[in-house]
Short mmCIF file of C-alpha atoms in Angstrom, two decimals:
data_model
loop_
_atom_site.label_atom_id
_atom_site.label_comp_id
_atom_site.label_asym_id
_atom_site.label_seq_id
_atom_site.Cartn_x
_atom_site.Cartn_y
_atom_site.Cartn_z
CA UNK Y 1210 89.74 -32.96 -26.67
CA UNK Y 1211 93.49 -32.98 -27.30
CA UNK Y 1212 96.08 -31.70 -24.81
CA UNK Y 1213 98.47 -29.11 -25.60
CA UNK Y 1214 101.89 -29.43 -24.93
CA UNK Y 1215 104.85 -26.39 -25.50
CA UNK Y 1216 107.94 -27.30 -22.84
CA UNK Y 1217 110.79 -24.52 -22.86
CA UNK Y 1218 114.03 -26.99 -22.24
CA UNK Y 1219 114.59 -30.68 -22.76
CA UNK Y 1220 118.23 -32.27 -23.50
CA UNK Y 1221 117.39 -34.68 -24.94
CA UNK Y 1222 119.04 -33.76 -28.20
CA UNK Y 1223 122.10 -34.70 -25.83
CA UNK Y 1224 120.81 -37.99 -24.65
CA UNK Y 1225 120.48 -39.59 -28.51
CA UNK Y 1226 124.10 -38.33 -29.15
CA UNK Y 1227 125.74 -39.33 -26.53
CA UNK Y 1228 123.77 -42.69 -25.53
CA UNK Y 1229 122.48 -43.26 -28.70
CA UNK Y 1230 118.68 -44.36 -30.25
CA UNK Y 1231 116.57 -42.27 -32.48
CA UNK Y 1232 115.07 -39.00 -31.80
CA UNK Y 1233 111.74 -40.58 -33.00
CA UNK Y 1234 111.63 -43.05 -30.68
CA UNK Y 1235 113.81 -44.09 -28.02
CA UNK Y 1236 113.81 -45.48 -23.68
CA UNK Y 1237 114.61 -41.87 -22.65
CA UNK Y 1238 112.36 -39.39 -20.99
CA UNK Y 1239 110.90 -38.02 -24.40
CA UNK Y 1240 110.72 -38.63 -27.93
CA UNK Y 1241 108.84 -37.33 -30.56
CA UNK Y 1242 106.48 -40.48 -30.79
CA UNK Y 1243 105.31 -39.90 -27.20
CA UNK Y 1244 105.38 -35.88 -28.08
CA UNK Y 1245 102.42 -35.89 -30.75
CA UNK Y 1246 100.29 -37.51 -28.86
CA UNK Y 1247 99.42 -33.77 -28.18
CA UNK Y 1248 97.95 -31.36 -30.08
CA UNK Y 1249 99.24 -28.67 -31.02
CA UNK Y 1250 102.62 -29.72 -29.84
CA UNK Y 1251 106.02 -27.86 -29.15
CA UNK Y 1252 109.15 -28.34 -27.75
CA UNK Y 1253 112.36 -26.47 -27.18
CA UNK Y 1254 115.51 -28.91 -27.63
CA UNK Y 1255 118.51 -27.56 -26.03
CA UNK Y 1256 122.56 -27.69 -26.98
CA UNK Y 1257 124.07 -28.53 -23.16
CA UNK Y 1258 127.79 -29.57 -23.07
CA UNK Y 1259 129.16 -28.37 -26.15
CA UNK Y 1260 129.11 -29.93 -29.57
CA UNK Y 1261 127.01 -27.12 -30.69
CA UNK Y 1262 127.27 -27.59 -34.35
CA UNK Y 1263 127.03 -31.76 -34.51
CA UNK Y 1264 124.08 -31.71 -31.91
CA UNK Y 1265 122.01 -28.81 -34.27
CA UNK Y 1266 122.80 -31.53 -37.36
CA UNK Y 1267 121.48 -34.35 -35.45
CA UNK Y 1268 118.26 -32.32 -34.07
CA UNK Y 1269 118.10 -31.27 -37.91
CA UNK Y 1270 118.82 -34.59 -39.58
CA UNK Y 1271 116.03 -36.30 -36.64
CA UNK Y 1272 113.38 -34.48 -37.54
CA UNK Y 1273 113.19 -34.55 -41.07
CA UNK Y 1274 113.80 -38.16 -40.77
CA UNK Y 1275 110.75 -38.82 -38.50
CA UNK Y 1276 108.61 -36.59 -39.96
CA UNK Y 1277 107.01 -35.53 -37.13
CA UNK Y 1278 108.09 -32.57 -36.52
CA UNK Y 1279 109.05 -28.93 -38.03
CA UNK Y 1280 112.01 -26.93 -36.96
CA UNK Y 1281 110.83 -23.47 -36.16
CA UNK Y 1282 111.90 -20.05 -36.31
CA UNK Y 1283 109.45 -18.33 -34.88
CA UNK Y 1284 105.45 -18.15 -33.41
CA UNK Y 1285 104.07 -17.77 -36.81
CA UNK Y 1286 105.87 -21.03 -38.00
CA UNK Y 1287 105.17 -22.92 -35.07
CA UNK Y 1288 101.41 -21.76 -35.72
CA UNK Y 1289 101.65 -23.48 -39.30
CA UNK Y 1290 103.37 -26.57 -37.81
CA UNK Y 1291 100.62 -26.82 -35.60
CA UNK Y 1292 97.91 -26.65 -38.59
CA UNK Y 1293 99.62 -29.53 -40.57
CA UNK Y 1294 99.63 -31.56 -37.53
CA UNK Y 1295 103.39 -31.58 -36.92
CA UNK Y 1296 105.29 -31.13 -33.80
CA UNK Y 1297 106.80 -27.40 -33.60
CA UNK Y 1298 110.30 -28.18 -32.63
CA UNK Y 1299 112.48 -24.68 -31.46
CA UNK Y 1300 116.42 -24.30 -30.89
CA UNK Y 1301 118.13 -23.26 -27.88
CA UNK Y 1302 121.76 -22.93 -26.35
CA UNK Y 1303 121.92 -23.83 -22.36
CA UNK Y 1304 124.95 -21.76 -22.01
CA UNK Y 1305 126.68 -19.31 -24.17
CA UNK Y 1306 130.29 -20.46 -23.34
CA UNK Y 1307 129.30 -23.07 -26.01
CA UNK Y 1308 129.03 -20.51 -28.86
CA UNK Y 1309 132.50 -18.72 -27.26
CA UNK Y 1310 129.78 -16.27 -25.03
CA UNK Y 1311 130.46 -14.00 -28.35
CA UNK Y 1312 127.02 -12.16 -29.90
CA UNK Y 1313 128.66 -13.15 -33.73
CA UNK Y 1314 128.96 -16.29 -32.78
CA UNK Y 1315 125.30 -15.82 -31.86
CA UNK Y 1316 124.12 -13.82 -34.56
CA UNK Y 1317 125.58 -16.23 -37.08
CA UNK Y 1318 123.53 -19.36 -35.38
CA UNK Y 1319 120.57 -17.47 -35.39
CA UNK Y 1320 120.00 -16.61 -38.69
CA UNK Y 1321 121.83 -20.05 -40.39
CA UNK Y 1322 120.19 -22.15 -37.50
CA UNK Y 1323 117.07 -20.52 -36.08
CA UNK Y 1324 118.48 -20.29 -32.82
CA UNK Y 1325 116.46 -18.33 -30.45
CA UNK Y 1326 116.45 -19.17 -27.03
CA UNK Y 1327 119.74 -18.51 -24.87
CA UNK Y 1328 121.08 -19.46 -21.23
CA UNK Y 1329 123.51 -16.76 -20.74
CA UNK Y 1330 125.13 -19.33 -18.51
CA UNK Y 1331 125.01 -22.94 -17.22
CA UNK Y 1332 126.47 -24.14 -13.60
CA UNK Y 1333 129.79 -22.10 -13.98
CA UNK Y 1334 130.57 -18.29 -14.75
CA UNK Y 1335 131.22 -17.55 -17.74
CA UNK Y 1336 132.92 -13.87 -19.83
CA UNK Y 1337 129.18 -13.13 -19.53
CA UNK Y 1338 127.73 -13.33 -16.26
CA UNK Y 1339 127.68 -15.31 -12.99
CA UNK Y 1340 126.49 -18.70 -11.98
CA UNK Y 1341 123.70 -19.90 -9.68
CA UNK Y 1342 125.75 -22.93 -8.71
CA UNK Y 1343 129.33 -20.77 -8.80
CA UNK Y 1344 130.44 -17.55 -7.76
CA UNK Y 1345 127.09 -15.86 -7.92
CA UNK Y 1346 128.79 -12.33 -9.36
CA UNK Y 1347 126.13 -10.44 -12.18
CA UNK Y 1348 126.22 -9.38 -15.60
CA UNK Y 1349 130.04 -8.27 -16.81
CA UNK Y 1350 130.55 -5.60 -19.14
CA UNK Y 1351 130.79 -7.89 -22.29
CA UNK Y 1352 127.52 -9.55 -20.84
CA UNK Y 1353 125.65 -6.19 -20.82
CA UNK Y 1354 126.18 -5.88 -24.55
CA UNK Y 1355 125.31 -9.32 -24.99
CA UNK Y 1356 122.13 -9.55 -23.80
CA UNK Y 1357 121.18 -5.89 -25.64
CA UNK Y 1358 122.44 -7.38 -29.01
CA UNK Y 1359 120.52 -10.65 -28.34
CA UNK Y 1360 116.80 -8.61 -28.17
CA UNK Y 1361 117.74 -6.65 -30.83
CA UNK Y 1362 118.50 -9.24 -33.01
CA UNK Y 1363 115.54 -11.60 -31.74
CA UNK Y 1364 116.86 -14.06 -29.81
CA UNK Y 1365 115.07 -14.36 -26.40
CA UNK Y 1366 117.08 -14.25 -23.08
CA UNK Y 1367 116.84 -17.44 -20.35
CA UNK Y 1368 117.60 -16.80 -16.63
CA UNK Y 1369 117.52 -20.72 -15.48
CA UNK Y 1370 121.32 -20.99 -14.19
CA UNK Y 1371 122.31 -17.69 -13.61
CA UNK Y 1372 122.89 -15.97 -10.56
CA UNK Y 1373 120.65 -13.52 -8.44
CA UNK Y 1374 122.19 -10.66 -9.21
CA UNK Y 1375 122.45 -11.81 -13.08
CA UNK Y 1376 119.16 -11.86 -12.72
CA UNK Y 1377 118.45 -8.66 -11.31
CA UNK Y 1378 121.20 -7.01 -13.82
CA UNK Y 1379 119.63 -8.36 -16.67
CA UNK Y 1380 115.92 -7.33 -15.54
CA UNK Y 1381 117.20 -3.46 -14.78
CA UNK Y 1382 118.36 -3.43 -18.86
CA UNK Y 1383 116.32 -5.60 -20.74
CA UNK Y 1384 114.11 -4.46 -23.55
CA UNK Y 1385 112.12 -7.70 -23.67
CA UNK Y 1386 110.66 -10.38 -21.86
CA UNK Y 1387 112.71 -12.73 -20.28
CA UNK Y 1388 111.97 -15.70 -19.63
CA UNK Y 1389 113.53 -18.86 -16.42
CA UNK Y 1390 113.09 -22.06 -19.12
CA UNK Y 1391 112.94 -24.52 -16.33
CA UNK Y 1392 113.03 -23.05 -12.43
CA UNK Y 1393 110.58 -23.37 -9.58
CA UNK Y 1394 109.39 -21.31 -6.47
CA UNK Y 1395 111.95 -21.00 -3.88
CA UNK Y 1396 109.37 -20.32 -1.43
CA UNK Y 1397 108.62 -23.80 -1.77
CA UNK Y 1398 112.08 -25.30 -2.46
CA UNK Y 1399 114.67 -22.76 -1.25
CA UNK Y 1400 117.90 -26.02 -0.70
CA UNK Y 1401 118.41 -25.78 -4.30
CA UNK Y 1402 119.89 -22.00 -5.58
CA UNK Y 1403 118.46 -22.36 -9.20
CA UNK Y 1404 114.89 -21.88 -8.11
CA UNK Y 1405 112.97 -18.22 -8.39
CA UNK Y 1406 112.35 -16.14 -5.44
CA UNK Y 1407 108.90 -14.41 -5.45
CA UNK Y 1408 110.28 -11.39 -6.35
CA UNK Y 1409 111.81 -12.58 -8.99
CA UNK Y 1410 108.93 -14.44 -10.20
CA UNK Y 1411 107.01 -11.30 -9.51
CA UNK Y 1412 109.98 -9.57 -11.60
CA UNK Y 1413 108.99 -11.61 -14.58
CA UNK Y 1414 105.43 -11.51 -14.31
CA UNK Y 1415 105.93 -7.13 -15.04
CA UNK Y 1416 108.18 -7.81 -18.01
CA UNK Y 1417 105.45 -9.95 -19.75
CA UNK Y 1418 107.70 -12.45 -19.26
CA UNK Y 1419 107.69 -16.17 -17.46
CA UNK Y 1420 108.62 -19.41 -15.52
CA UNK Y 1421 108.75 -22.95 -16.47
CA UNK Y 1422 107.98 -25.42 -14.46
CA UNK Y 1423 110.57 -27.79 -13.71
CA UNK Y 1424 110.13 -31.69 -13.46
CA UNK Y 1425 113.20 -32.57 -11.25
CA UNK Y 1426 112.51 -33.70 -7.67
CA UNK Y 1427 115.70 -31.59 -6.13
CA UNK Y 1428 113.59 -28.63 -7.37
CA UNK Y 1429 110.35 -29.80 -6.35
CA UNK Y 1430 111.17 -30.89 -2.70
CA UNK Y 1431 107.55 -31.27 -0.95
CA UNK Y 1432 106.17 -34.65 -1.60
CA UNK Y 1433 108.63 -34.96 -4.93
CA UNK Y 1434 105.17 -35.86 -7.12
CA UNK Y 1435 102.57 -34.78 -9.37
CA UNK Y 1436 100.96 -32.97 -6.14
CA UNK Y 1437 104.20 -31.36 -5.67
CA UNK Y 1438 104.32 -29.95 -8.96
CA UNK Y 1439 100.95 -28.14 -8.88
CA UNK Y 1440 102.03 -26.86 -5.28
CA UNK Y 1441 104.68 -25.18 -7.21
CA UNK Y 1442 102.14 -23.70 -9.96
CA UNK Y 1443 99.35 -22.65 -7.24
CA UNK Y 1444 102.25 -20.72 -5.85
CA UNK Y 1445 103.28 -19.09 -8.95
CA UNK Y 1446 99.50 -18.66 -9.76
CA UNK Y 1447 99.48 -16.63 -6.23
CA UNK Y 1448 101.95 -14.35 -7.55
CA UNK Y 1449 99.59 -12.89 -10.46
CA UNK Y 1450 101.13 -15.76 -12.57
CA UNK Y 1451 98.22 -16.44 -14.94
CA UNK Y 1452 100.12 -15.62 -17.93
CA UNK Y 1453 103.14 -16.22 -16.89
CA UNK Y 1454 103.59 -19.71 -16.30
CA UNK Y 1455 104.37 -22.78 -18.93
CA UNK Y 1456 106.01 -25.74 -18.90
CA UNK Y 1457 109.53 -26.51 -18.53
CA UNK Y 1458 109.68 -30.06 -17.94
CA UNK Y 1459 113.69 -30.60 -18.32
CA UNK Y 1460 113.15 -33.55 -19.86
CA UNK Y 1461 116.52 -35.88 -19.76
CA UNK Y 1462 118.30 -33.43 -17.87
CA UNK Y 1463 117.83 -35.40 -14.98
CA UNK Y 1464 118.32 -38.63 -13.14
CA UNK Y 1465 114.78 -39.14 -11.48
CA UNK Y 1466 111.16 -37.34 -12.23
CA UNK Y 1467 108.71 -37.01 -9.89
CA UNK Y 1468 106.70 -39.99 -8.24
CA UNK Y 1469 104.27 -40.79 -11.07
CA UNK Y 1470 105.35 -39.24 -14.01
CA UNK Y 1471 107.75 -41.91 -16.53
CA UNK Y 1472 108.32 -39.43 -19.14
CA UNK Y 1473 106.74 -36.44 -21.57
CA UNK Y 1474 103.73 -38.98 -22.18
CA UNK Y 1475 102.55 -38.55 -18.34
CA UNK Y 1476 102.70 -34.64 -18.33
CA UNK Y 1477 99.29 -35.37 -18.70
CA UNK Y 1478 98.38 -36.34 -15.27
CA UNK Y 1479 99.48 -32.68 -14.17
CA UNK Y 1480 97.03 -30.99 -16.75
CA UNK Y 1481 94.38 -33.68 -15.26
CA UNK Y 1482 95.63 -32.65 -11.65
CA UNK Y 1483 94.99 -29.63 -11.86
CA UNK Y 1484 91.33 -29.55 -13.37
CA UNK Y 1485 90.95 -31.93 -10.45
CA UNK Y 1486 91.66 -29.19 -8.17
CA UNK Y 1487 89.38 -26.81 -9.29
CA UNK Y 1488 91.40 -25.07 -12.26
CA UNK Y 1489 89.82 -23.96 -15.30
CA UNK Y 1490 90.36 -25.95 -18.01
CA UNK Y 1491 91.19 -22.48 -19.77
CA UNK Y 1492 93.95 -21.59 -17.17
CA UNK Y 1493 95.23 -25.23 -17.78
CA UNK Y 1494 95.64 -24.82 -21.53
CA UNK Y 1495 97.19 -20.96 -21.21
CA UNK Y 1496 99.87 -23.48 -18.62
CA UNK Y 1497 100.15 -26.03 -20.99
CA UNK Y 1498 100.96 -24.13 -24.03
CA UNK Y 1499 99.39 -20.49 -24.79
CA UNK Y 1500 101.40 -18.58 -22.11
CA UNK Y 1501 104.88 -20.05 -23.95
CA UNK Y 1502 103.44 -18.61 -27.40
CA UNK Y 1503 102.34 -15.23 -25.86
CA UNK Y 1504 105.62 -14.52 -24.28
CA UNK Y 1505 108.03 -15.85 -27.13
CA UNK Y 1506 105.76 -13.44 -29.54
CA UNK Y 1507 106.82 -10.55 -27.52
CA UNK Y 1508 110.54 -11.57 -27.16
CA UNK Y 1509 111.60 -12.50 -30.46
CA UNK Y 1510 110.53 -9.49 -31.91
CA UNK Y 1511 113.42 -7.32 -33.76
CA UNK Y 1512 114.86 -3.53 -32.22
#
């Protein structure tokens, strides 16, 4: 039987720009080669470091060009990618002072781009809200509006990178779920400030919302491996997070990955991992990819 395989942030859309090599197939941590060897298969590709517009033409230009993939809109379009075998490939911003932190600016790339996955912020504030890895202040004025014309218009809301008290701002307004793309248990991990506290994680888990597991070591701590990465999802699974758990691998977005996994076409050993530990292979899959779909139906819904 085929794995299944839907990962809420990669930059690798970054990587081929800046370093160069094909989308299809390249020596970074994933490409869409290594990608359909699952099945069904999705992947959120996120714009980091500006360059919004030329990065969205490359993703664009890469995937028609391979052929393996679809770029998607929404669930029922990722559903239909799935049926004709091609990878379901989804936009997203990893910070909003990209697009000017202005909710034109985002309205405009999500309905002539399909855009539909936002980091209010990345490692700095921003007109919109506070940091993680910065000043730590919440949601401004302007960033109250934002994130209320985001669900309205469809466009789901990531917490990865922002502050606490972001966090908690955003949770006491939103209409939606929410989801944190790529953040871990702090429980387990507490030296890095991007990772969830259990409340949080319990906050997320009452919206209908989610986590995604994150690849990088710094987040991991523990033994920095594949065990350490289930240590994170037993703890998340502790929290009532059945549903709300998925993958968010941050593929390139990092120096190292954890001791035995070389890139998106090892994930496998954690899927493998956990059945090992007495998992269900039904809890697995929900992990691996049915969790993602069930939360992103609920977000990118229209007020």
């Amino acid at each position: 039987m085929k794995i299944p395989y839907f990962d809420a942030h990669c930059d690798t859309i970054t990587a081929v720009l800046e370093r160069g090599g094909s989308l299809a197939e390249n020596e970074y941590m994933l490409d869409l080669r290594r990608l359909a060897a699952y099945a069904p298969a999705a992947q959120f590709f996120a714009v980091w470091g500006g360059r919004y517009e030329e990065k969205f033409a490359l993703l664009r230009t890469e995937l028609k060009k391979s052929g393996l993939g679809e770029l998607c809109r929404s669930i029922p379009e990722a559903r239909t990618a799935a049926k004709a075998g091609k990878i379901a490939a989804f936009l997203s911003v990893e910070g909003m002072e990209q697009l000017e932190c202005s909710a034109e600016r985002l309205r405009e790339a999500h309905e002539r781009d399909g855009l539909i996955m936002v980091n209010l912020c990345w490692n700095s504030d921003n007109e919109l809200c506070g940091s993680a890895m910065d000043g730590g202040g919440g949601l401004t004025e302007a960033g109250r509006r934002f994130v209320l014309a985001a669900q309205e218009m469809g466009v789901a809301i990531d917490l990865s990178h922002a502050s606490e008290r972001t966090f908690w701002d955003v949770m006491e307004i939103s209409r939606r779920p929410v989801l944190a793309s790529h953040s871990n248990a702090a429980a387990l991990c507490s030296d890095f400030p991007r990772n969830l506290t259990d409340a949080q994680f319990e906050a997320l888990v009452q919206c209908g919302g989610g986590a995604g597991l994150n690849f990088c070591p710094d987040f991991l701590g523990l033994t920095r491996d594949i065990g350490a990465c289930c240590a994170h999802i037993e703890h998340f699974l502790a929290l009532g997070g059945e549903k709300a758990l998925f993958m968010g691998a941050d593929l390139d977005g990092m120096d190292d990955l954890p001791e035995g996994i070389t890139g998106v076409e090892s994930v496998e050993k954690i899927y493998e991992a956990l059945l090992r530990r007495g998992h269900s292979e039904d809890l697995v899959r929900d992990i691996f990819y049915n969790n993602l779909i069930d939360i992103l139906e609920l977000s990118l819904i229209h007020i």
